[in-house]
PDB file of C-alpha atoms and ligand atoms in Angstrom:
ATOM      1  CA  MET M 299      70.166  61.830  90.229  1.00 49.00           C
ATOM      2  CA  LYS M 300      70.163  59.379  88.272  1.00 51.00           C
ATOM      3  CA  SER M 301      73.447  58.475  86.315  1.00 54.00           C
ATOM      4  CA  VAL M 302      74.351  58.840  83.126  1.00 65.00           C
ATOM      5  CA  LYS M 303      77.600  58.127  81.149  1.00 78.00           C
ATOM      6  CA  PRO M 304      78.967  61.584  79.916  1.00 88.00           C
ATOM      7  CA  MET M 305      78.611  61.724  76.071  1.00 96.00           C
ATOM      8  CA  LYS M 306      82.123  63.101  74.208  1.00 98.00           C
ATOM      9  CA  LYS M 307      81.597  67.221  74.258  1.00 98.00           C
ATOM     10  CA  ILE M 308      83.083  70.627  73.126  1.00 98.00           C
ATOM     11  CA  ALA M 309      82.908  73.475  75.492  1.00 98.00           C
ATOM     12  CA  LEU M 310      82.875  76.665  73.456  1.00 98.00           C
ATOM     13  CA  GLU M 311      83.153  79.829  76.499  1.00 97.00           C
ATOM     14  CA  GLU M 312      85.866  78.635  78.556  1.00 98.00           C
ATOM     15  CA  HIS M 313      87.422  81.210  80.035  1.00 97.00           C
ATOM     16  CA  PHE M 314      91.281  82.354  81.086  1.00 96.00           C
ATOM     17  CA  ILE M 315      93.018  84.670  82.443  1.00 94.00           C
ATOM     18  CA  THR M 316      97.209  85.796  82.470  1.00 90.00           C
ATOM     19  CA  ALA M 317      98.764  88.153  84.532  1.00 82.00           C
ATOM     20  CA  PRO M 318      98.979  91.509  82.488  1.00 81.00           C
ATOM     21  CA  PHE M 319      95.061  91.304  82.121  1.00 81.00           C
ATOM     22  CA  GLU M 320      93.959  91.212  85.525  1.00 84.00           C
ATOM     23  CA  GLU M 321      93.576  95.059  85.283  1.00 82.00           C
ATOM     24  CA  TYR M 322      90.148  94.973  83.369  1.00 85.00           C
ATOM     25  CA  GLU M 323      88.718  92.748  85.594  1.00 76.00           C
ATOM     26  CA  THR M 324      86.953  95.431  88.265  1.00 63.00           C
ATOM     27  CA  ASN M 325      83.405  94.645  88.573  1.00 51.00           C
ATOM     28  CA  ILE M 326      83.837  91.467  87.714  1.00 53.00           C
ATOM     29  CA  GLU M 327      83.701  90.467  91.503  1.00 51.00           C
ATOM     30  CA  GLU M 328      81.488  92.658  92.632  1.00 53.00           C
ATOM     31  CA  GLY M 329      78.783  90.937  94.328  1.00 53.00           C
ATOM     32  CA  ARG M 330      79.884  87.630  93.911  1.00 60.00           C
ATOM     33  CA  LYS M 331      80.721  84.728  97.505  1.00 65.00           C
ATOM     34  CA  ALA M 332      84.728  85.204  98.853  1.00 71.00           C
ATOM     35  CA  ALA M 333      84.415  80.803  98.658  1.00 71.00           C
ATOM     36  CA  ALA M 334      83.531  80.615  94.630  1.00 77.00           C
ATOM     37  CA  SER M 335      85.961  84.147  93.511  1.00 87.00           C
ATOM     38  CA  GLN M 336      88.624  82.062  95.392  1.00 90.00           C
ATOM     39  CA  ASP M 337      88.954  78.698  93.347  1.00 92.00           C
ATOM     40  CA  ILE M 338      87.547  80.921  90.349  1.00 93.00           C
ATOM     41  CA  ASN M 339      90.807  82.939  90.553  1.00 92.00           C
ATOM     42  CA  LEU M 340      92.467  79.809  91.415  1.00 94.00           C
ATOM     43  CA  ARG M 341      91.365  78.033  87.541  1.00 96.00           C
ATOM     44  CA  LEU M 342      90.842  80.909  85.701  1.00 96.00           C
ATOM     45  CA  PRO M 343      94.822  81.650  84.629  1.00 95.00           C
ATOM     46  CA  GLU M 344      95.334  77.151  85.267  1.00 96.00           C
ATOM     47  CA  PHE M 345      95.930  75.142  82.623  1.00 97.00           C
ATOM     48  CA  ASP M 346      97.280  72.051  83.244  1.00 95.00           C
ATOM     49  CA  GLN M 347      95.717  69.858  86.153  1.00 97.00           C
ATOM     50  CA  LEU M 348      92.592  70.899  87.903  1.00 98.00           C
ATOM     51  CA  ARG M 349      91.234  72.515  84.073  1.00 98.00           C
ATOM     52  CA  LEU M 350      91.750  69.050  82.696  1.00 98.00           C
ATOM     53  CA  GLU M 351      90.747  67.074  85.585  1.00 98.00           C
ATOM     54  CA  ALA M 352      87.177  69.081  85.364  1.00 98.00           C
ATOM     55  CA  MET M 353      86.973  68.550  82.160  1.00 98.00           C
ATOM     56  CA  ASP M 354      87.661  64.705  81.510  1.00 98.00           C
ATOM     57  CA  LYS M 355      85.016  63.937  84.534  1.00 97.00           C
ATOM     58  CA  ALA M 356      82.700  65.988  82.080  1.00 98.00           C
ATOM     59  CA  GLY M 357      82.969  64.979  79.236  1.00 98.00           C
ATOM     60  CA  ILE M 358      84.158  67.952  77.462  1.00 98.00           C
ATOM     61  CA  GLU M 359      86.873  66.608  75.231  1.00 98.00           C
ATOM     62  CA  ILE M 360      88.045  69.819  74.080  1.00 98.00           C
ATOM     63  CA  SER M 361      87.706  73.128  75.122  1.00 98.00           C
ATOM     64  CA  VAL M 362      88.087  76.772  73.441  1.00 98.00           C
ATOM     65  CA  LEU M 363      89.678  78.373  75.312  1.00 98.00           C
ATOM     66  CA  SER M 364      89.828  82.662  74.927  1.00 98.00           C
ATOM     67  CA  MET M 365      90.409  85.901  77.789  1.00 96.00           C
ATOM     68  CA  THR M 366      88.126  86.691  80.494  1.00 95.00           C
ATOM     69  CA  SER M 367      85.711  89.777  80.131  1.00 91.00           C
ATOM     70  CA  PRO M 368      85.824  92.521  79.608  1.00 91.00           C
ATOM     71  CA  GLY M 369      89.602  92.722  79.159  1.00 91.00           C
ATOM     72  CA  LEU M 370      91.281  94.245  76.429  1.00 92.00           C
ATOM     73  CA  GLN M 371      88.045  96.389  75.099  1.00 89.00           C
ATOM     74  CA  ALA M 372      88.164  97.772  79.340  1.00 90.00           C
ATOM     75  CA  GLU M 373      91.299  99.448  77.718  1.00 92.00           C
ATOM     76  CA  LYS M 374      91.368 103.292  76.907  1.00 92.00           C
ATOM     77  CA  ASP M 375      95.102 103.180  74.459  1.00 95.00           C
ATOM     78  CA  ALA M 376      94.569 102.107  71.539  1.00 94.00           C
ATOM     79  CA  ALA M 377      98.211 101.033  70.850  1.00 94.00           C
ATOM     80  CA  ILE M 378      98.276  99.409  73.799  1.00 95.00           C
ATOM     81  CA  ALA M 379      94.783  97.816  73.576  1.00 95.00           C
ATOM     82  CA  GLY M 380      96.469  95.728  69.832  1.00 95.00           C
ATOM     83  CA  GLN M 381      99.779  95.757  71.270  1.00 95.00           C
ATOM     84  CA  LYS M 382      98.158  93.571  74.500  1.00 95.00           C
ATOM     85  CA  ALA M 383      95.831  91.299  71.753  1.00 96.00           C
ATOM     86  CA  VAL M 384      99.264  89.838  69.879  1.00 97.00           C
ATOM     87  CA  GLU M 385      99.979  89.121  73.226  1.00 96.00           C
ATOM     88  CA  ALA M 386      97.374  87.337  74.173  1.00 97.00           C
ATOM     89  CA  ASN M 387      96.364  85.346  71.291  1.00 98.00           C
ATOM     90  CA  ASP M 388     100.579  84.304  71.731  1.00 98.00           C
ATOM     91  CA  PHE M 389     100.363  83.178  74.912  1.00 97.00           C
ATOM     92  CA  LEU M 390      96.908  81.672  74.117  1.00 98.00           C
ATOM     93  CA  ALA M 391      98.760  79.404  70.769  1.00 98.00           C
ATOM     94  CA  GLY M 392     101.357  78.503  73.702  1.00 98.00           C
ATOM     95  CA  VAL M 393      98.593  76.896  75.574  1.00 98.00           C
ATOM     96  CA  ILE M 394      97.203  74.946  73.347  1.00 98.00           C
ATOM     97  CA  ALA M 395     100.908  73.700  71.534  1.00 98.00           C
ATOM     98  CA  ARG M 396     101.151  72.541  74.749  1.00 97.00           C
ATOM     99  CA  HIS M 397      98.142  70.096  74.915  1.00 98.00           C
ATOM    100  CA  PRO M 398      96.702  69.857  71.460  1.00 98.00           C
ATOM    101  CA  LYS M 399      93.920  67.491  71.556  1.00 98.00           C
ATOM    102  CA  ARG M 400      92.521  69.035  74.463  1.00 98.00           C
ATOM    103  CA  PHE M 401      91.868  73.420  73.722  1.00 98.00           C
ATOM    104  CA  ALA M 402      91.299  75.454  70.574  1.00 98.00           C
ATOM    105  CA  GLY M 403      91.412  79.435  70.757  1.00 98.00           C
ATOM    106  CA  PHE M 404      89.246  81.574  70.406  1.00 98.00           C
ATOM    107  CA  ALA M 405      90.894  85.538  69.687  1.00 98.00           C
ATOM    108  CA  HIS M 406      91.053  88.100  71.822  1.00 98.00           C
ATOM    109  CA  LEU M 407      90.781  91.397  69.394  1.00 98.00           C
ATOM    110  CA  ALA M 408      91.664  95.458  70.636  1.00 96.00           C
ATOM    111  CA  LEU M 409      88.733  96.920  68.675  1.00 97.00           C
ATOM    112  CA  GLN M 410      89.580  99.998  69.579  1.00 96.00           C
ATOM    113  CA  GLU M 411      91.162 100.175  66.265  1.00 96.00           C
ATOM    114  CA  PRO M 412      89.314  98.285  63.455  1.00 97.00           C
ATOM    115  CA  GLU M 413      92.285  97.484  61.084  1.00 97.00           C
ATOM    116  CA  ALA M 414      93.814  95.888  63.351  1.00 97.00           C
ATOM    117  CA  ALA M 415      91.651  94.003  64.806  1.00 98.00           C
ATOM    118  CA  ILE M 416      90.961  92.498  61.020  1.00 98.00           C
ATOM    119  CA  LYS M 417      95.128  92.164  60.890  1.00 98.00           C
ATOM    120  CA  GLU M 418      94.823  90.307  64.127  1.00 98.00           C
ATOM    121  CA  LEU M 419      92.433  87.911  63.395  1.00 98.00           C
ATOM    122  CA  LYS M 420      93.268  87.317  60.653  1.00 98.00           C
ATOM    123  CA  ARG M 421      97.093  86.879  62.245  1.00 98.00           C
ATOM    124  CA  CYS M 422      95.139  83.797  64.483  1.00 98.00           C
ATOM    125  CA  VAL M 423      93.532  82.099  62.008  1.00 98.00           C
ATOM    126  CA  LYS M 424      95.972  81.870  59.761  1.00 98.00           C
ATOM    127  CA  GLU M 425      98.950  80.883  61.935  1.00 98.00           C
ATOM    128  CA  HIS M 426      97.490  80.490  65.309  1.00 98.00           C
ATOM    129  CA  ASN M 427      94.677  78.136  63.049  1.00 98.00           C
ATOM    130  CA  PHE M 428      91.860  79.564  65.873  1.00 98.00           C
ATOM    131  CA  LYS M 429      88.183  79.144  65.829  1.00 98.00           C
ATOM    132  CA  GLY M 430      87.048  82.327  65.105  1.00 98.00           C
ATOM    133  CA  ALA M 431      86.700  85.132  68.055  1.00 98.00           C
ATOM    134  CA  MET M 432      85.596  86.490  71.113  1.00 98.00           C
ATOM    135  CA  ILE M 433      83.468  90.127  71.977  1.00 98.00           C
ATOM    136  CA  ASN M 434      83.202  91.420  74.830  1.00 96.00           C
ATOM    137  CA  GLY M 435      80.061  93.543  74.208  1.00 97.00           C
ATOM    138  CA  HIS M 436      80.894  96.727  73.004  1.00 96.00           C
ATOM    139  CA  THR M 437      83.808  99.018  73.308  1.00 96.00           C
ATOM    140  CA  ASN M 438      84.398 102.298  75.431  1.00 93.00           C
ATOM    141  CA  GLY M 439      81.002 102.539  73.883  1.00 95.00           C
ATOM    142  CA  VAL M 440      80.988 101.545  70.517  1.00 97.00           C
ATOM    143  CA  TYR M 441      78.509  98.190  68.903  1.00 98.00           C
ATOM    144  CA  LEU M 442      79.778  95.705  65.863  1.00 98.00           C
ATOM    145  CA  ASP M 443      77.077  97.321  64.565  1.00 98.00           C
ATOM    146  CA  ASP M 444      78.944 100.617  63.930  1.00 98.00           C
ATOM    147  CA  GLU M 445      80.343 101.900  60.668  1.00 98.00           C
ATOM    148  CA  CYS M 446      83.996 101.286  61.961  1.00 98.00           C
ATOM    149  CA  TYR M 447      83.504  97.957  61.952  1.00 98.00           C
ATOM    150  CA  LYS M 448      82.576  97.188  58.071  1.00 98.00           C
ATOM    151  CA  GLY M 449      85.566  95.978  57.083  1.00 98.00           C
ATOM    152  CA  PHE M 450      86.200  93.791  60.005  1.00 98.00           C
ATOM    153  CA  TRP M 451      82.827  91.993  59.918  1.00 98.00           C
ATOM    154  CA  GLU M 452      83.853  91.207  55.560  1.00 98.00           C
ATOM    155  CA  ALA M 453      87.138  90.295  56.859  1.00 98.00           C
ATOM    156  CA  VAL M 454      84.993  87.860  58.973  1.00 98.00           C
ATOM    157  CA  ALA M 455      82.540  86.608  56.807  1.00 98.00           C
ATOM    158  CA  SER M 456      86.039  85.927  53.521  1.00 98.00           C
ATOM    159  CA  LEU M 457      87.910  84.317  56.828  1.00 98.00           C
ATOM    160  CA  ASP M 458      84.279  81.808  57.804  1.00 98.00           C
ATOM    161  CA  VAL M 459      84.251  81.766  61.394  1.00 98.00           C
ATOM    162  CA  PRO M 460      82.189  82.938  63.984  1.00 98.00           C
ATOM    163  CA  ILE M 461      81.661  85.482  66.230  1.00 98.00           C
ATOM    164  CA  TYR M 462      81.917  84.709  69.776  1.00 98.00           C
ATOM    165  CA  LEU M 463      79.595  87.964  70.888  1.00 98.00           C
ATOM    166  CA  HIS M 464      80.186  87.820  74.639  1.00 97.00           C
ATOM    167  CA  PRO M 465      78.497  89.446  77.978  1.00 96.00           C
ATOM    168  CA  ALA M 466      79.428  92.585  78.956  1.00 92.00           C
ATOM    169  CA  ASP M 467      77.791  96.051  81.314  1.00 93.00           C
ATOM    170  CA  ALA M 468      75.720  98.048  79.624  1.00 94.00           C
ATOM    171  CA  PHE M 469      77.596 101.294  78.761  1.00 94.00           C
ATOM    172  CA  GLU M 470      75.473 103.780  80.815  1.00 94.00           C
ATOM    173  CA  MET M 471      74.025 102.110  83.946  1.00 93.00           C
ATOM    174  CA  PRO M 472      70.352 101.872  82.890  1.00 95.00           C
ATOM    175  CA  GLN M 473      68.041 103.916  85.885  1.00 96.00           C
ATOM    176  CA  SER M 474      65.628 101.655  85.908  1.00 96.00           C
ATOM    177  CA  TYR M 475      69.119  99.413  87.913  1.00 96.00           C
ATOM    178  CA  HIS M 476      69.583 101.338  91.062  1.00 96.00           C
ATOM    179  CA  ASP M 477      69.918  99.859  94.560  1.00 96.00           C
ATOM    180  CA  TYR M 478      69.234  96.704  93.463  1.00 96.00           C
ATOM    181  CA  PRO M 479      72.774  96.011  92.215  1.00 93.00           C
ATOM    182  CA  MET M 480      72.828  92.125  91.630  1.00 93.00           C
ATOM    183  CA  LEU M 481      70.127  93.591  88.136  1.00 96.00           C
ATOM    184  CA  ARG M 482      73.659  94.453  86.975  1.00 94.00           C
ATOM    185  CA  GLY M 483      75.534  91.153  85.421  1.00 93.00           C
ATOM    186  CA  ALA M 484      75.502  88.434  85.825  1.00 93.00           C
ATOM    187  CA  MET M 485      72.220  88.043  86.509  1.00 95.00           C
ATOM    188  CA  TRP M 486      70.097  89.886  84.994  1.00 96.00           C
ATOM    189  CA  GLY M 487      72.221  93.114  82.810  1.00 97.00           C
ATOM    190  CA  TRP M 488      74.444  91.264  80.636  1.00 97.00           C
ATOM    191  CA  GLY M 489      71.684  89.019  78.841  1.00 97.00           C
ATOM    192  CA  VAL M 490      69.170  92.607  78.145  1.00 97.00           C
ATOM    193  CA  GLU M 491      72.997  93.756  76.833  1.00 97.00           C
ATOM    194  CA  THR M 492      73.784  91.199  75.071  1.00 98.00           C
ATOM    195  CA  ALA M 493      70.466  90.717  73.425  1.00 98.00           C
ATOM    196  CA  THR M 494      70.070  94.540  72.000  1.00 98.00           C
ATOM    197  CA  HIS M 495      73.835  94.251  71.311  1.00 98.00           C
ATOM    198  CA  ALA M 496      72.641  91.498  68.925  1.00 98.00           C
ATOM    199  CA  LEU M 497      69.632  92.642  67.441  1.00 98.00           C
ATOM    200  CA  ARG M 498      71.668  96.368  67.187  1.00 98.00           C
ATOM    201  CA  LEU M 499      73.251  93.931  64.061  1.00 98.00           C
ATOM    202  CA  ILE M 500      70.095  92.842  62.510  1.00 98.00           C
ATOM    203  CA  LEU M 501      69.120  96.288  62.873  1.00 97.00           C
ATOM    204  CA  SER M 502      71.595  97.683  61.045  1.00 97.00           C
ATOM    205  CA  GLY M 503      72.046  94.923  58.272  1.00 97.00           C
ATOM    206  CA  LEU M 504      74.397  93.683  58.467  1.00 98.00           C
ATOM    207  CA  PHE M 505      74.086  89.518  57.370  1.00 98.00           C
ATOM    208  CA  ASP M 506      71.899  91.446  53.892  1.00 98.00           C
ATOM    209  CA  ARG M 507      75.604  92.369  52.673  1.00 98.00           C
ATOM    210  CA  LEU M 508      77.349  89.198  53.843  1.00 98.00           C
ATOM    211  CA  PRO M 509      75.084  86.020  55.337  1.00 98.00           C
ATOM    212  CA  THR M 510      76.630  83.652  55.829  1.00 98.00           C
ATOM    213  CA  VAL M 511      78.305  85.497  59.113  1.00 98.00           C
ATOM    214  CA  LYS M 512      77.584  83.859  62.543  1.00 98.00           C
ATOM    215  CA  VAL M 513      77.512  85.180  65.440  1.00 98.00           C
ATOM    216  CA  ILE M 514      77.027  82.815  68.717  1.00 98.00           C
ATOM    217  CA  LEU M 515      75.375  84.106  71.606  1.00 98.00           C
ATOM    218  CA  GLU M 516      74.888  82.279  75.495  1.00 97.00           C
ATOM    219  CA  HIS M 517      72.204  81.556  77.841  1.00 97.00           C
ATOM    220  CA  MET M 518      70.666  80.203  76.075  1.00 98.00           C
ATOM    221  CA  GLY M 519      70.540  83.078  73.296  1.00 98.00           C
ATOM    222  CA  GLU M 520      70.174  85.201  76.007  1.00 98.00           C
ATOM    223  CA  ALA M 521      66.122  84.765  75.571  1.00 98.00           C
ATOM    224  CA  LEU M 522      65.619  85.881  71.838  1.00 98.00           C
ATOM    225  CA  PRO M 523      64.417  82.204  71.178  1.00 98.00           C
ATOM    226  CA  PHE M 524      61.598  82.978  73.154  1.00 98.00           C
ATOM    227  CA  MET M 525      61.115  85.918  71.634  1.00 98.00           C
ATOM    228  CA  LEU M 526      60.996  85.340  67.705  1.00 98.00           C
ATOM    229  CA  TRP M 527      56.859  86.035  67.426  1.00 98.00           C
ATOM    230  CA  ARG M 528      56.848  89.078  68.880  1.00 98.00           C
ATOM    231  CA  LEU M 529      60.082  91.114  67.898  1.00 98.00           C
ATOM    232  CA  ASP M 530      58.785  90.094  64.490  1.00 98.00           C
ATOM    233  CA  SER M 531      54.979  91.252  65.120  1.00 97.00           C
ATOM    234  CA  ARG M 532      56.214  94.682  65.963  1.00 97.00           C
ATOM    235  CA  PHE M 533      59.591  95.227  63.433  1.00 97.00           C
ATOM    236  CA  GLN M 534      56.763  95.948  61.440  1.00 95.00           C
ATOM    237  CA  LEU M 535      54.913  97.812  62.880  1.00 95.00           C
ATOM    238  CA  SER M 536      57.946 100.718  63.446  1.00 93.00           C
ATOM    239  CA  GLU M 537      58.717 103.081  61.467  1.00 89.00           C
ATOM    240  CA  PRO M 538      62.462 101.481  59.906  1.00 82.00           C
ATOM    241  CA  THR M 539      65.278 102.705  60.154  1.00 88.00           C
ATOM    242  CA  ARG M 540      67.110 100.815  57.439  1.00 90.00           C
ATOM    243  CA  PRO M 541      65.083  98.703  54.884  1.00 92.00           C
ATOM    244  CA  LEU M 542      65.666  95.204  55.295  1.00 96.00           C
ATOM    245  CA  GLN M 543      65.566  91.606  53.516  1.00 97.00           C
ATOM    246  CA  LYS M 544      63.933  89.387  56.251  1.00 98.00           C
ATOM    247  CA  LEU M 545      62.204  89.837  59.363  1.00 98.00           C
ATOM    248  CA  PRO M 546      64.370  90.229  63.338  1.00 98.00           C
ATOM    249  CA  SER M 547      63.579  85.798  63.237  1.00 98.00           C
ATOM    250  CA  GLN M 548      65.462  84.133  60.107  1.00 98.00           C
ATOM    251  CA  TYR M 549      67.971  86.475  60.957  1.00 98.00           C
ATOM    252  CA  LEU M 550      67.833  84.980  64.036  1.00 98.00           C
ATOM    253  CA  LYS M 551      67.444  81.338  63.342  1.00 98.00           C
ATOM    254  CA  GLU M 552      69.850  81.888  60.031  1.00 98.00           C
ATOM    255  CA  ASN M 553      72.649  83.651  61.270  1.00 98.00           C
ATOM    256  CA  PHE M 554      72.708  83.303  64.897  1.00 98.00           C
ATOM    257  CA  ILE M 555      74.165  80.319  67.000  1.00 98.00           C
ATOM    258  CA  VAL M 556      73.038  79.329  70.671  1.00 98.00           C
ATOM    259  CA  THR M 557      75.031  78.114  73.456  1.00 98.00           C
ATOM    260  CA  THR M 558      74.144  76.395  76.607  1.00 98.00           C
ATOM    261  CA  SER M 559      76.163  77.909  78.384  1.00 97.00           C
ATOM    262  CA  GLY M 560      75.511  79.713  82.317  1.00 96.00           C
ATOM    263  CA  ALA M 561      71.815  78.255  81.265  1.00 97.00           C
ATOM    264  CA  CYS M 562      71.209  74.159  81.938  1.00 97.00           C
ATOM    265  CA  ASP M 563      67.740  74.164  82.716  1.00 98.00           C
ATOM    266  CA  ASN M 564      65.246  72.237  80.265  1.00 98.00           C
ATOM    267  CA  ALA M 565      62.695  74.400  79.152  1.00 98.00           C
ATOM    268  CA  PRO M 566      65.096  76.823  77.505  1.00 98.00           C
ATOM    269  CA  LEU M 567      66.577  74.273  76.094  1.00 98.00           C
ATOM    270  CA  GLN M 568      63.166  72.983  74.609  1.00 98.00           C
ATOM    271  CA  CYS M 569      62.465  76.685  73.384  1.00 98.00           C
ATOM    272  CA  CYS M 570      66.368  76.636  71.598  1.00 98.00           C
ATOM    273  CA  LEU M 571      65.887  73.741  70.196  1.00 98.00           C
ATOM    274  CA  THR M 572      62.535  74.505  68.054  1.00 98.00           C
ATOM    275  CA  ALA M 573      62.968  78.118  67.629  1.00 98.00           C
ATOM    276  CA  MET M 574      66.643  77.763  66.455  1.00 98.00           C
ATOM    277  CA  GLY M 575      66.578  74.532  65.271  1.00 98.00           C
ATOM    278  CA  GLU M 576      68.629  71.282  66.868  1.00 98.00           C
ATOM    279  CA  ASP M 577      71.571  72.852  63.768  1.00 98.00           C
ATOM    280  CA  ASN M 578      71.983  75.701  65.939  1.00 98.00           C
ATOM    281  CA  VAL M 579      72.410  74.535  69.913  1.00 98.00           C
ATOM    282  CA  LEU M 580      75.932  73.758  71.807  1.00 98.00           C
ATOM    283  CA  PHE M 581      77.015  72.863  74.460  1.00 98.00           C
ATOM    284  CA  SER M 582      79.444  74.519  76.683  1.00 98.00           C
ATOM    285  CA  THR M 583      79.746  75.651  80.388  1.00 98.00           C
ATOM    286  CA  ASP M 584      81.714  78.998  81.391  1.00 97.00           C
ATOM    287  CA  TYR M 585      84.282  77.653  82.692  1.00 97.00           C
ATOM    288  CA  PRO M 586      85.314  78.586  85.736  1.00 96.00           C
ATOM    289  CA  PHE M 587      82.437  80.738  86.797  1.00 95.00           C
ATOM    290  CA  GLU M 588      79.809  78.210  86.097  1.00 96.00           C
ATOM    291  CA  SER M 589      80.500  74.699  86.910  1.00 96.00           C
ATOM    292  CA  ALA M 590      81.896  72.331  84.269  1.00 97.00           C
ATOM    293  CA  GLN M 591      79.906  69.291  86.441  1.00 98.00           C
ATOM    294  CA  ILE M 592      76.642  70.642  86.437  1.00 98.00           C
ATOM    295  CA  ALA M 593      77.061  71.561  82.915  1.00 98.00           C
ATOM    296  CA  ALA M 594      77.793  68.325  81.683  1.00 98.00           C
ATOM    297  CA  ASP M 595      75.271  65.829  84.102  1.00 98.00           C
ATOM    298  CA  PHE M 596      72.646  68.522  82.469  1.00 98.00           C
ATOM    299  CA  ILE M 597      73.212  67.804  79.302  1.00 98.00           C
ATOM    300  CA  ASP M 598      74.321  64.406  80.102  1.00 98.00           C
ATOM    301  CA  SER M 599      70.318  63.861  81.696  1.00 97.00           C
ATOM    302  CA  ALA M 600      68.562  66.326  79.393  1.00 98.00           C
ATOM    303  CA  PRO M 601      64.942  64.239  77.505  1.00 98.00           C
ATOM    304  CA  LEU M 602      67.249  64.078  74.178  1.00 98.00           C
ATOM    305  CA  SER M 603      67.355  61.041  71.475  1.00 98.00           C
ATOM    306  CA  GLU M 604      71.203  60.256  71.461  1.00 97.00           C
ATOM    307  CA  GLU M 605      71.254  61.618  68.281  1.00 98.00           C
ATOM    308  CA  LEU M 606      69.995  64.765  69.107  1.00 98.00           C
ATOM    309  CA  ARG M 607      71.705  65.271  72.678  1.00 98.00           C
ATOM    310  CA  ALA M 608      75.528  64.421  69.697  1.00 98.00           C
ATOM    311  CA  LYS M 609      74.633  67.406  67.742  1.00 98.00           C
ATOM    312  CA  ILE M 610      73.917  69.599  71.077  1.00 98.00           C
ATOM    313  CA  CYS M 611      77.357  67.908  72.217  1.00 98.00           C
ATOM    314  CA  TYR M 612      79.729  68.015  69.765  1.00 98.00           C
ATOM    315  CA  GLN M 613      78.338  67.189  66.711  1.00 98.00           C
ATOM    316  CA  ASN M 614      77.388  70.572  65.860  1.00 98.00           C
ATOM    317  CA  ALA M 615      80.286  72.598  67.418  1.00 98.00           C
ATOM    318  CA  GLU M 616      82.676  70.016  65.286  1.00 98.00           C
ATOM    319  CA  ARG M 617      80.529  71.541  62.230  1.00 98.00           C
ATOM    320  CA  ILE M 618      81.180  74.977  62.853  1.00 98.00           C
ATOM    321  CA  LEU M 619      84.183  75.091  63.962  1.00 98.00           C
ATOM    322  CA  LYS M 620      85.429  72.926  61.493  1.00 96.00           C
ATOM    323  CA  LEU M 621      87.135  70.897  64.917  1.00 94.00           C
TER     324      LEU M 621
HETATM  325 MN1   MN Q 866      81.110  83.463  80.001  1.00 91.35          MN
END
């Protein structure tokens, strides 16, 4: 492969863990090869050497850090979840304070109690200067279009920060995944689950009520950019559950941002750029679950103009995250 000079990058799906959160990491190890697991477990709770070295090699100037999935969203006790969210966010603020030029943060929220989540998001943005929040899919089966999150989305709009909608397991495993455990998680199931969650947000009318809200999706948009025409076409033939002002594709273009995290392939990149627009595609790596180097080499050598590469690598992130 030809060697390319790495472009400056900002990455925004970069995970960590702290000891009190390891109990929530239940299924995540399943199906992962032992050697890969060892390396991930070494890197997840680490901030000072391995992580900075990987960032330097990949040309990543700033990593926006987030608690690894599912975190507190798997906690059944709402009070414990609320308390641990505060601890997790204060911990992350301490890490950022040690490396203020290299790290920024997304809040980790206990959505079991929407009022507490609102308060914590406000605290994180105003006191810790966090850039938004990462939410790991449904919380014990409740999705973000639920009526109980009306106030939460109003807070998101008034704070003017994006929500990164990160994959999670389906609440119940579909029959179609039986016999093939690899279908449940990262290879397939998470993408379907997260794309469906995004469509629920659109179909709920959230973006008619709050047109400035921005939601970030990983994996080049969980295949939704590929589906724009079909979504509109079949939506128009469906009995509406709620009146919408626009077609689904318009909300996807106006209210969603996609990252290249976990998808290092030029064909979907070109689809995203065409379908979503050049201002809505951002570089990310999913460290330490994916190689930051492979992600960086991919974007550094993708057939893009240097202007467009700069937008994807850091300029769009600077604008959206106000960095
Ligand atoms: Mn991830």
